[in-house]
XYZ file of C-alpha atoms in Angstrom:
669
model
C 61.187 -8.555 -41.552
C 64.308 -7.085 -39.950
C 65.393 -10.250 -38.230
C 64.852 -12.322 -41.378
C 63.041 -15.114 -39.569
C 59.799 -15.007 -41.590
C 59.363 -16.595 -44.947
C 58.220 -14.546 -47.925
C 54.713 -15.956 -47.529
C 54.661 -15.094 -43.822
C 55.708 -11.558 -44.575
C 52.865 -11.255 -47.095
C 50.477 -12.667 -44.501
C 51.672 -10.079 -42.000
C 51.174 -7.287 -44.572
C 47.654 -8.570 -45.230
C 46.828 -8.502 -41.529
C 48.373 -4.999 -41.199
C 46.396 -3.734 -44.179
C 43.147 -5.228 -42.845
C 43.918 -3.742 -39.462
C 44.343 -0.286 -41.004
C 40.966 -0.641 -42.737
C 39.357 -1.680 -39.495
C 40.905 1.180 -37.522
C 39.696 3.659 -40.144
C 36.235 2.210 -39.980
C 36.159 2.321 -36.167
C 37.415 5.907 -36.143
C 34.774 6.907 -38.666
C 31.974 5.309 -36.672
C 33.267 6.927 -33.491
C 33.318 10.334 -35.189
C 29.801 9.813 -36.474
C 28.478 8.660 -33.086
C 30.129 11.666 -31.369
C 28.534 14.044 -33.834
C 25.163 12.314 -33.355
C 25.270 12.429 -29.583
C 26.616 16.037 -29.444
C 29.779 15.026 -27.601
C 32.249 16.200 -30.264
C 34.137 19.378 -29.249
C 35.321 22.233 -31.430
C 38.259 24.574 -31.049
C 37.806 27.829 -33.034
C 41.057 29.623 -33.760
C 42.367 32.001 -36.356
C 43.215 30.024 -39.483
C 45.197 31.268 -42.498
C 44.032 30.226 -45.930
C 47.558 29.433 -47.076
C 47.821 26.884 -44.210
C 44.726 25.142 -45.524
C 46.019 25.047 -49.135
C 49.409 23.850 -47.947
C 47.782 20.928 -46.052
C 45.654 19.991 -49.053
C 48.537 20.130 -51.533
C 50.834 18.054 -49.351
C 48.113 15.425 -48.664
C 46.966 14.949 -52.297
C 49.972 15.709 -54.434
C 51.100 12.085 -54.451
C 47.577 10.851 -55.115
C 47.164 13.078 -58.177
C 50.534 12.062 -59.583
C 49.926 8.327 -59.051
C 46.567 8.567 -60.926
C 47.941 10.970 -63.533
C 45.290 13.573 -62.709
C 45.585 17.328 -62.718
C 45.144 18.989 -59.340
C 44.567 22.736 -59.249
C 44.138 24.956 -56.202
C 42.760 28.471 -56.531
C 42.257 31.038 -53.757
C 40.269 34.289 -54.254
C 42.567 37.302 -53.540
C 39.652 39.262 -52.162
C 39.419 36.959 -49.178
C 40.827 38.115 -45.846
C 44.145 36.542 -44.836
C 42.599 34.726 -41.874
C 39.199 33.571 -40.607
C 38.025 31.899 -37.444
C 37.084 28.192 -37.458
C 38.203 24.776 -36.175
C 41.188 23.981 -38.351
C 41.213 20.284 -37.536
C 37.554 19.783 -38.428
C 37.853 21.892 -41.590
C 40.894 19.833 -42.746
C 38.934 16.640 -42.019
C 36.003 17.784 -44.195
C 38.265 18.836 -47.083
C 40.241 15.588 -46.827
C 36.983 13.513 -47.011
C 35.666 15.506 -49.969
C 38.923 15.462 -51.919
C 39.512 11.753 -51.212
C 36.121 11.022 -52.797
C 36.905 13.292 -55.770
C 40.150 11.462 -56.528
C 38.656 8.036 -55.868
C 35.816 8.455 -58.375
C 37.874 10.194 -61.080
C 39.867 8.215 -63.638
C 40.538 10.948 -66.271
C 40.863 14.698 -66.207
C 41.446 16.236 -62.802
C 40.297 17.654 -59.484
C 40.259 21.239 -58.408
C 39.810 23.193 -55.165
C 38.553 26.745 -55.416
C 38.239 28.970 -52.301
C 36.231 32.153 -52.720
C 33.775 34.522 -51.047
C 30.219 33.373 -51.627
C 27.247 35.666 -52.080
C 24.029 33.825 -51.257
C 24.859 30.818 -53.423
C 23.697 28.232 -50.877
C 20.331 26.822 -51.610
C 18.970 26.019 -48.142
C 18.448 28.831 -45.622
C 20.694 28.579 -42.627
C 20.799 31.381 -40.011
C 24.550 31.056 -39.344
C 25.149 31.698 -43.061
C 22.267 34.070 -43.801
C 23.316 36.380 -40.939
C 27.045 36.133 -41.468
C 29.050 39.210 -42.537
C 30.953 37.077 -45.035
C 30.737 33.419 -46.167
C 33.640 31.496 -47.634
C 33.030 28.670 -50.105
C 35.351 25.658 -50.616
C 34.381 24.296 -54.001
C 35.712 20.852 -54.924
C 35.138 19.963 -58.548
C 36.066 16.689 -60.344
C 35.672 15.166 -63.771
C 34.683 11.751 -62.404
C 31.771 9.432 -62.840
C 29.148 11.825 -61.432
C 26.072 11.054 -59.327
C 22.567 10.521 -60.557
C 19.839 12.859 -59.252
C 18.069 10.062 -57.330
C 21.251 9.263 -55.417
C 22.267 12.811 -54.510
C 20.332 12.827 -51.232
C 21.079 9.390 -49.903
C 24.926 9.646 -50.225
C 24.940 11.895 -47.150
C 23.431 9.059 -45.133
C 25.619 6.698 -43.147
C 27.032 3.638 -44.999
C 25.699 4.814 -48.326
C 27.433 5.243 -51.649
C 26.056 6.316 -54.958
C 27.601 3.220 -56.466
C 26.199 0.738 -54.041
C 25.396 -2.210 -56.328
C 26.947 -5.649 -56.186
C 29.275 -4.697 -59.045
C 30.553 -1.616 -57.279
C 34.140 -0.759 -58.297
C 35.052 1.600 -55.470
C 35.709 0.728 -51.839
C 35.115 2.812 -48.721
C 32.823 2.734 -45.730
C 30.256 5.242 -47.023
C 30.692 7.257 -43.844
C 32.816 10.122 -45.117
C 30.028 12.389 -46.399
C 27.902 11.725 -43.320
C 30.763 12.818 -41.079
C 31.596 15.783 -43.304
C 28.024 17.166 -43.243
C 27.868 16.679 -39.468
C 31.143 18.560 -39.047
C 30.013 21.320 -41.363
C 26.951 21.706 -39.199
C 29.141 22.076 -36.113
C 31.164 24.798 -37.857
C 27.961 26.648 -38.768
C 27.997 25.698 -42.400
C 26.625 23.267 -44.903
C 27.661 21.147 -47.881
C 25.823 21.217 -51.191
C 26.155 19.099 -54.290
C 25.790 19.577 -58.042
C 26.398 16.628 -60.349
C 25.443 14.783 -63.505
C 26.259 11.247 -64.393
C 29.405 11.122 -66.586
C 30.033 14.884 -66.116
C 31.663 14.913 -62.701
C 30.591 16.383 -59.364
C 30.963 19.639 -57.475
C 30.795 19.621 -53.649
C 30.765 23.055 -52.032
C 31.373 23.678 -48.346
C 29.954 27.005 -47.154
C 31.296 28.368 -43.849
C 30.735 31.757 -42.111
C 33.907 33.732 -41.595
C 32.670 35.249 -38.321
C 30.835 32.295 -36.810
C 30.455 32.285 -33.007
C 29.735 28.706 -31.832
C 28.967 29.922 -28.279
C 25.782 31.497 -29.583
C 24.515 28.016 -30.487
C 22.827 25.931 -27.777
C 24.958 22.950 -26.891
C 21.932 20.667 -26.765
C 21.035 21.478 -30.355
C 20.295 18.131 -32.021
C 22.284 17.126 -35.069
C 20.593 17.343 -38.443
C 21.941 13.876 -39.189
C 19.985 10.694 -38.675
C 21.774 7.379 -38.526
C 20.683 5.142 -41.421
C 19.145 1.773 -40.722
C 21.982 -0.098 -42.328
C 24.787 -2.147 -41.024
C 28.264 -2.987 -42.239
C 28.625 -6.755 -42.283
C 32.204 -6.957 -43.519
C 34.665 -5.152 -41.341
C 38.116 -6.405 -42.150
C 40.076 -5.919 -45.315
C 37.234 -5.754 -47.761
C 34.974 -3.344 -49.579
C 32.599 -1.984 -46.988
C 29.175 -3.046 -48.102
C 25.802 -1.494 -47.852
C 23.460 -3.704 -45.867
C 19.756 -3.147 -46.030
C 19.381 -4.892 -42.679
C 17.900 -3.111 -39.685
C 20.390 -2.685 -36.876
C 21.054 -0.681 -33.747
C 20.861 3.080 -34.192
C 22.922 5.628 -32.253
C 19.994 7.917 -31.514
C 17.321 5.274 -30.940
C 16.907 1.508 -30.832
C 16.972 -0.082 -34.266
C 14.892 -2.896 -35.587
C 17.601 -5.524 -35.089
C 17.708 -4.589 -31.407
C 13.921 -4.783 -31.282
C 14.049 -8.270 -32.822
C 16.742 -9.336 -30.394
C 14.803 -7.934 -27.485
C 11.677 -9.718 -28.670
C 13.626 -12.992 -28.663
C 15.045 -12.324 -25.210
C 11.903 -10.883 -23.627
C 9.051 -12.651 -25.405
C 10.690 -16.031 -25.845
C 12.758 -16.060 -22.657
C 16.124 -16.448 -24.318
C 18.881 -16.785 -21.697
C 21.859 -15.466 -23.640
C 22.415 -12.666 -21.103
C 22.212 -14.985 -18.131
C 24.413 -17.991 -18.856
C 27.084 -19.188 -16.465
C 30.059 -21.525 -17.162
C 28.317 -24.536 -15.559
C 24.937 -24.072 -17.272
C 23.706 -26.594 -19.781
C 22.598 -24.747 -22.924
C 20.247 -25.834 -25.697
C 20.260 -24.040 -29.051
C 16.721 -23.713 -30.459
C 16.758 -22.951 -34.168
C 13.224 -21.839 -34.891
C 11.772 -18.807 -36.779
C 8.308 -19.152 -35.211
C 8.576 -16.980 -32.095
C 5.450 -18.521 -30.442
C 6.693 -22.084 -30.924
C 10.185 -21.027 -29.821
C 8.642 -19.700 -26.598
C 6.981 -23.030 -25.921
C 10.314 -24.803 -26.469
C 12.073 -22.447 -24.105
C 9.486 -22.893 -21.394
C 9.745 -26.706 -21.656
C 13.591 -26.470 -21.438
C 13.366 -24.235 -18.389
C 11.241 -26.863 -16.643
C 14.300 -29.085 -16.804
C 16.708 -26.334 -15.624
C 18.202 -25.930 -19.087
C 19.319 -22.571 -20.454
C 18.272 -21.699 -24.029
C 19.528 -19.457 -26.827
C 17.289 -19.003 -29.832
C 18.386 -18.579 -33.449
C 15.673 -17.429 -35.847
C 17.793 -17.676 -38.973
C 20.770 -19.614 -40.393
C 23.154 -16.676 -40.058
C 23.065 -16.951 -36.233
C 23.377 -20.688 -35.825
C 27.113 -21.224 -35.855
C 27.979 -17.965 -34.120
C 25.730 -19.021 -31.207
C 27.114 -22.605 -31.328
C 30.676 -21.238 -31.097
C 29.813 -18.911 -28.281
C 27.650 -21.071 -26.014
C 28.679 -24.666 -26.769
C 25.213 -26.172 -26.575
C 24.674 -29.705 -25.338
C 22.031 -30.180 -28.080
C 20.349 -28.389 -30.959
C 16.673 -28.479 -31.923
C 16.427 -27.580 -35.617
C 13.373 -26.555 -37.621
C 13.738 -27.860 -41.135
C 12.117 -24.827 -42.770
C 13.914 -21.520 -42.023
C 13.542 -18.262 -43.922
C 17.142 -18.181 -45.227
C 18.271 -21.830 -45.363
C 17.152 -25.424 -45.284
C 17.479 -27.246 -41.984
C 18.881 -30.262 -43.897
C 21.740 -28.047 -45.081
C 22.447 -26.912 -41.508
C 22.380 -30.529 -40.330
C 24.949 -31.443 -43.041
C 27.192 -28.545 -41.902
C 27.044 -29.705 -38.288
C 27.965 -33.310 -39.235
C 30.748 -32.237 -41.582
C 32.458 -29.986 -39.044
C 34.836 -31.928 -36.822
C 34.316 -29.465 -33.967
C 30.485 -29.567 -34.042
C 29.609 -33.034 -35.268
C 29.326 -34.426 -31.719
C 26.406 -32.080 -30.880
C 23.111 -34.037 -30.954
C 20.715 -32.418 -33.467
C 16.978 -33.000 -33.044
C 15.117 -32.294 -36.274
C 11.639 -30.781 -36.295
C 9.641 -30.884 -39.498
C 6.104 -30.487 -40.793
C 6.741 -33.373 -43.289
C 7.567 -36.991 -42.505
C 11.212 -37.725 -43.390
C 12.540 -39.891 -40.578
C 14.733 -42.038 -42.810
C 16.604 -39.065 -44.257
C 17.118 -37.630 -40.775
C 18.602 -40.968 -39.623
C 20.908 -41.223 -42.649
C 22.210 -37.723 -42.132
C 23.029 -38.220 -38.457
C 20.159 -36.536 -36.593
C 19.639 -37.664 -32.997
C 15.848 -37.638 -33.400
C 13.105 -36.686 -35.814
C 9.965 -34.902 -34.548
C 6.890 -34.281 -36.636
C 4.965 -31.031 -36.252
C 2.717 -30.159 -34.618
C 4.491 -31.348 -31.422
C 2.200 -31.979 -28.507
C 3.247 -31.404 -24.943
C 4.083 -35.085 -24.367
C 6.307 -35.159 -27.455
C 8.175 -32.062 -26.298
C 8.652 -33.686 -22.890
C 10.111 -36.774 -24.544
C 12.432 -34.591 -26.680
C 13.827 -32.557 -23.799
C 14.001 -35.560 -21.448
C 16.197 -37.254 -24.075
C 18.446 -34.160 -24.314
C 18.991 -34.118 -20.522
C 19.410 -37.898 -20.103
C 21.672 -38.378 -23.091
C 23.969 -35.611 -22.037
C 24.142 -36.946 -18.496
C 24.607 -40.632 -19.362
C 28.234 -41.719 -19.288
C 29.634 -43.970 -20.434
C 27.699 -44.481 -23.661
C 26.562 -48.077 -24.097
C 27.535 -49.865 -27.242
C 26.361 -53.295 -28.354
C 28.593 -55.217 -30.738
C 27.039 -58.274 -32.454
C 29.963 -60.200 -33.889
C 30.603 -63.962 -34.036
C 34.312 -63.765 -34.927
C 36.421 -63.429 -31.729
C 39.422 -61.937 -33.537
C 37.248 -59.214 -35.088
C 35.585 -58.593 -31.707
C 38.996 -58.172 -30.139
C 40.100 -55.729 -32.846
C 36.884 -53.701 -32.450
C 37.306 -53.596 -28.640
C 40.881 -52.346 -28.980
C 40.125 -49.481 -31.375
C 37.074 -48.403 -29.414
C 38.721 -48.521 -26.027
C 38.474 -44.824 -25.176
C 38.375 -45.139 -21.399
C 35.791 -46.263 -18.881
C 33.984 -42.891 -18.905
C 33.536 -42.810 -22.699
C 32.240 -46.196 -24.066
C 31.033 -49.341 -22.367
C 31.021 -52.249 -24.811
C 28.859 -55.361 -24.589
C 29.327 -58.248 -27.001
C 26.880 -60.754 -28.491
C 28.169 -63.795 -30.469
C 24.989 -64.273 -32.529
C 21.822 -62.563 -33.619
C 19.390 -64.069 -31.111
C 21.613 -63.089 -28.204
C 21.917 -59.598 -29.569
C 18.162 -59.222 -29.879
C 17.639 -60.487 -26.346
C 20.192 -57.982 -25.015
C 18.512 -55.178 -26.934
C 15.107 -56.030 -25.448
C 16.502 -55.987 -21.895
C 18.956 -53.051 -22.022
C 18.947 -49.588 -23.591
C 21.866 -49.045 -25.897
C 23.100 -45.878 -27.577
C 24.466 -47.598 -30.706
C 24.693 -51.069 -32.233
C 27.464 -52.520 -34.450
C 26.596 -55.647 -36.338
C 28.316 -58.151 -38.578
C 26.046 -58.823 -41.511
C 27.092 -62.513 -41.762
C 25.927 -64.052 -38.490
C 25.614 -67.823 -37.968
C 21.980 -67.933 -36.854
C 20.148 -65.224 -38.749
C 20.377 -63.463 -42.114
C 21.807 -59.915 -42.012
C 18.812 -58.246 -43.562
C 16.338 -60.066 -41.283
C 18.461 -59.101 -38.289
C 18.547 -55.338 -38.996
C 14.802 -55.416 -39.779
C 14.139 -57.060 -36.387
C 16.240 -54.469 -34.607
C 14.279 -51.719 -36.338
C 10.957 -53.306 -35.342
C 12.197 -53.706 -31.762
C 13.349 -50.101 -31.441
C 10.899 -48.432 -33.833
C 9.966 -45.850 -31.212
C 13.461 -44.326 -31.302
C 16.186 -43.780 -33.912
C 18.749 -46.237 -32.569
C 22.043 -45.670 -34.461
C 22.966 -48.855 -36.350
C 26.306 -49.480 -38.018
C 26.853 -52.453 -40.267
C 30.517 -53.567 -40.140
C 31.026 -56.554 -42.426
C 33.455 -58.217 -44.835
C 30.653 -58.773 -47.288
C 30.904 -56.757 -50.491
C 27.323 -55.465 -50.855
C 25.626 -55.029 -54.177
C 24.023 -51.629 -54.909
C 20.556 -53.206 -54.315
C 21.639 -54.647 -50.942
C 23.115 -51.306 -49.881
C 19.860 -49.555 -50.764
C 17.877 -52.026 -48.698
C 20.295 -51.782 -45.764
C 20.129 -47.992 -45.745
C 16.460 -48.169 -44.828
C 17.638 -49.300 -41.364
C 21.351 -48.563 -40.998
C 23.068 -45.211 -40.459
C 26.398 -46.412 -41.822
C 27.802 -49.380 -43.763
C 31.536 -50.094 -43.443
C 33.524 -52.757 -45.253
C 35.887 -54.680 -43.026
C 39.496 -54.295 -44.113
C 42.863 -53.232 -42.715
C 42.213 -49.486 -43.192
C 38.604 -49.405 -41.958
C 39.344 -49.935 -38.263
C 40.263 -46.270 -37.778
C 37.191 -45.230 -39.765
C 35.093 -47.409 -37.409
C 36.351 -45.296 -34.465
C 35.405 -42.064 -36.194
C 31.903 -43.296 -37.110
C 31.113 -44.660 -33.677
C 32.356 -41.486 -31.961
C 30.047 -39.415 -34.183
C 27.048 -41.750 -33.736
C 27.510 -41.630 -29.986
C 27.860 -37.838 -30.092
C 31.238 -37.869 -28.278
C 33.511 -34.882 -28.742
C 36.776 -36.275 -30.162
C 38.676 -33.649 -28.189
C 37.663 -35.418 -24.954
C 39.207 -38.706 -26.040
C 42.676 -39.966 -25.090
C 45.440 -38.264 -27.131
C 46.152 -41.305 -29.306
C 42.463 -41.603 -30.274
C 42.292 -37.878 -31.064
C 45.286 -38.262 -33.359
C 43.710 -41.221 -35.177
C 40.557 -39.217 -35.964
C 42.391 -36.039 -36.949
C 44.823 -37.930 -39.186
C 41.975 -39.889 -40.705
C 40.076 -36.680 -41.411
C 43.148 -35.184 -43.044
C 43.883 -38.364 -45.057
C 40.353 -39.149 -46.092
C 39.201 -35.609 -46.520
C 37.108 -35.179 -49.679
C 38.841 -31.802 -50.093
C 42.297 -33.334 -50.548
C 43.567 -32.924 -54.072
C 40.501 -30.984 -55.275
C 40.938 -27.899 -57.441
C 39.019 -24.787 -56.407
C 38.678 -21.589 -58.423
C 38.463 -18.562 -56.078
C 36.991 -15.432 -57.727
C 37.531 -12.211 -55.770
C 38.771 -8.752 -56.766
C 40.532 -8.215 -53.389
C 44.017 -9.802 -53.553
C 44.111 -9.988 -49.728
C 41.140 -12.321 -49.719
C 42.714 -14.440 -52.466
C 45.986 -14.678 -50.552
C 44.252 -15.572 -47.242
C 42.137 -18.340 -48.780
C 44.952 -19.725 -50.858
C 47.118 -19.996 -47.752
C 44.341 -21.638 -45.738
C 43.568 -24.125 -48.505
C 47.195 -25.280 -48.749
C 46.901 -26.899 -45.302
C 44.170 -29.135 -46.680
C 46.027 -29.948 -49.899
C 43.461 -28.067 -51.969
C 44.732 -26.816 -55.297
C 43.734 -23.151 -55.639
C 43.340 -21.149 -58.820
C 42.559 -17.451 -58.439
C 40.725 -14.935 -60.621
C 40.430 -11.220 -59.821
C 37.390 -10.599 -62.041
C 34.346 -12.346 -63.440
C 35.708 -12.174 -66.969
C 39.004 -13.804 -65.879
C 37.088 -16.569 -64.104
C 35.148 -17.406 -67.267
C 38.356 -17.493 -69.309
C 39.969 -19.873 -66.792
C 36.969 -22.223 -66.827
C 37.002 -22.170 -70.624
C 40.728 -22.948 -70.862
C 41.235 -25.313 -67.912
C 39.582 -28.621 -67.087
C 39.457 -30.395 -63.757
C 38.074 -27.594 -61.660
C 35.963 -29.135 -58.935
C 34.329 -26.049 -57.379
C 34.056 -22.249 -57.653
C 33.982 -19.783 -54.763
C 32.357 -16.678 -56.238
C 32.532 -13.282 -54.604
C 29.336 -11.356 -55.335
C 30.748 -7.826 -54.936
C 33.058 -7.362 -57.898
C 33.679 -4.520 -60.350
C 32.463 -4.493 -63.941
C 30.869 -8.001 -63.912
C 29.502 -8.937 -60.482
C 29.148 -12.435 -59.077
C 25.493 -12.806 -60.083
C 26.260 -12.046 -63.733
C 29.396 -14.183 -63.702
C 27.514 -17.129 -62.275
C 24.738 -16.828 -64.846
C 27.306 -16.769 -67.675
C 29.087 -19.843 -66.317
C 25.793 -21.755 -66.107
C 24.991 -20.768 -69.717
C 28.402 -21.483 -71.216
C 30.260 -24.026 -69.104
C 30.007 -27.644 -70.197
C 29.656 -28.982 -66.622
C 26.266 -27.789 -65.344
C 26.882 -29.705 -62.083
C 29.928 -27.659 -61.185
C 29.304 -26.506 -57.539
C 29.420 -22.689 -57.272
C 29.327 -21.229 -53.762
C 28.425 -17.588 -53.683
C 30.424 -15.518 -51.125
C 28.516 -12.424 -50.146
C 28.959 -9.676 -47.567
C 25.178 -9.237 -47.506
C 22.943 -10.895 -44.988
C 19.643 -9.639 -46.324
C 16.495 -11.688 -46.552
C 16.215 -13.000 -50.086
C 19.952 -12.968 -50.783
C 20.189 -16.704 -50.767
C 17.285 -16.921 -53.216
C 18.923 -14.359 -55.458
C 22.182 -16.325 -55.462
C 20.421 -19.599 -56.184
C 18.335 -17.968 -58.986
C 21.572 -16.768 -60.566
C 22.794 -20.404 -60.641
C 24.832 -20.731 -57.435
C 24.682 -24.084 -55.646
C 24.804 -22.480 -52.197
C 26.008 -19.366 -50.457
C 27.974 -18.215 -47.431
C 28.255 -14.787 -45.838
C 31.352 -12.787 -44.900
C 33.314 -12.508 -42.762
C 34.290 -16.057 -43.674
C 34.945 -18.597 -40.936
C 37.286 -21.141 -42.521
C 35.890 -24.187 -40.662
C 32.368 -23.334 -41.741
C 33.443 -22.737 -45.355
C 35.317 -26.048 -45.455
C 32.283 -27.867 -44.068
C 30.074 -26.344 -46.765
C 32.662 -27.317 -49.432
C 32.654 -30.910 -48.170
C 28.881 -31.090 -48.327
C 28.901 -30.158 -52.025
C 31.942 -32.198 -52.975
C 30.502 -35.280 -51.364
C 27.420 -34.778 -53.491
């Protein structure tokens, strides 16, 4: 930069942001143009236009493009044409720019030509403005590019469509240019027609009447365009991607809006009626009828509810509404509830939120071990739902949290008390010097968590945890074993039937005790005193499973590679990059010690599916975690990624915290 106060890396970062911003602005402008055409609000200004002005604009705009790609660019104007004709120069230039941009983009060898001539009934579809015109001018754009198959020649004029729309697509773009061009041609009284063969190039011809009078056309004339039922999931700095996902239409409500309205209207979702002081519960449930029952029960307790019917909505809604609790159905159409639970508990900003699991299969032990607040077996009767939501309300309201510490060593008790002293409003600690006293206190008082020393003077450790479990079998009381005993694998397995966590007492484990207790009590670390926050954040950084790991990032967009590499540096993750599937396979063959692969699905030549399959066939480590990164959010995408050999998948645009949480889940495994 001019002042010289940015490092080289910061300058590159700024350029990446600027480039992504340019892409976003172009996309927004295209969508605005399309919506204006659709709604009939776009205006035209017909003036006398000289043909040499058109050719001059085209030559100036595309001369550098043709030279940089080493392509021939010829412009030919029929001498029999009049010197001027009446049209909207701005809209005509926009159409020609779109058509020529496509021609150059899809042409690697040969050239592109623009021929302007008087047409004599060459257009295939009857159009009154052309059929009745005194003269018609044709703008023929011919290229020697990849061509378009017959079955794709109609759909490319739809919004967000490209002929080359597969996961291995080589060419970027929004897929809006041809939709806009055809709409503008309609406004100018003309049409665009296509002739093409795969491998032989394409010819797009714009036909316009020379004497068109737009005032003779009714203003309320509907556009011939229809907005396609597709949405663009990736909006910044990447290849715009065709999404076969119903979404909101310009002309009428789309299916996504209908689904959202069903959630809001049928279920009673409160997302449009939530104030800053409202207590919100996130219900993750794909069964609309059961979700409605959950919402009604929550409303009885003056709770507000937002409903997520699929994995893709969970963390966006969590970010937006900061729920006091989450009810989570284990079986969702696009992800396992266990996976979502792991993501919550591995994200430092979300791990404090109590998650109540709901499942059709008994798995209470696994729910406890993974940090769920409760486990609820379907079908849930009215009384069970009442208990569930009463717990949500009471647990959120109860402060301070009550913690029982069963420890016979006074020095250890003092050390525990010091590290867990987070203020009177956070944790209230009660101490028991032996097992019998601890059991008596548990029978008389409700506690939110228990810390026990395994080696107590009056009772064996295993007997003690079994008695606690029997005493509190009606609820999943968090239990943390904090002991100097070095447990054998068999003892650990037995203990894990009852205990959420097992920590070995040593000098470095005191800080870890704070982190574990805060998580088991569902306390947001950001609400703790500053010194305690620093302990947890430093511990997370120091003990992070990501530290020192080597990750191969496979993506053909260098901006994505740069952004991820820079983000990973903060977590001391070693990053190796590959810009193609073939390069990724070569790196894996030549290098050892790669701990994980992030695989972009949309890549040229060899897409992410094919690359993943080849890695699974050829790589010596079949357990290598591969996370598929896809811009698609279609039903079945996760299954397709898993079938190809991916361990898991995540959708763009990437949220770095969510990506890191997912990486931790797989690296812990």
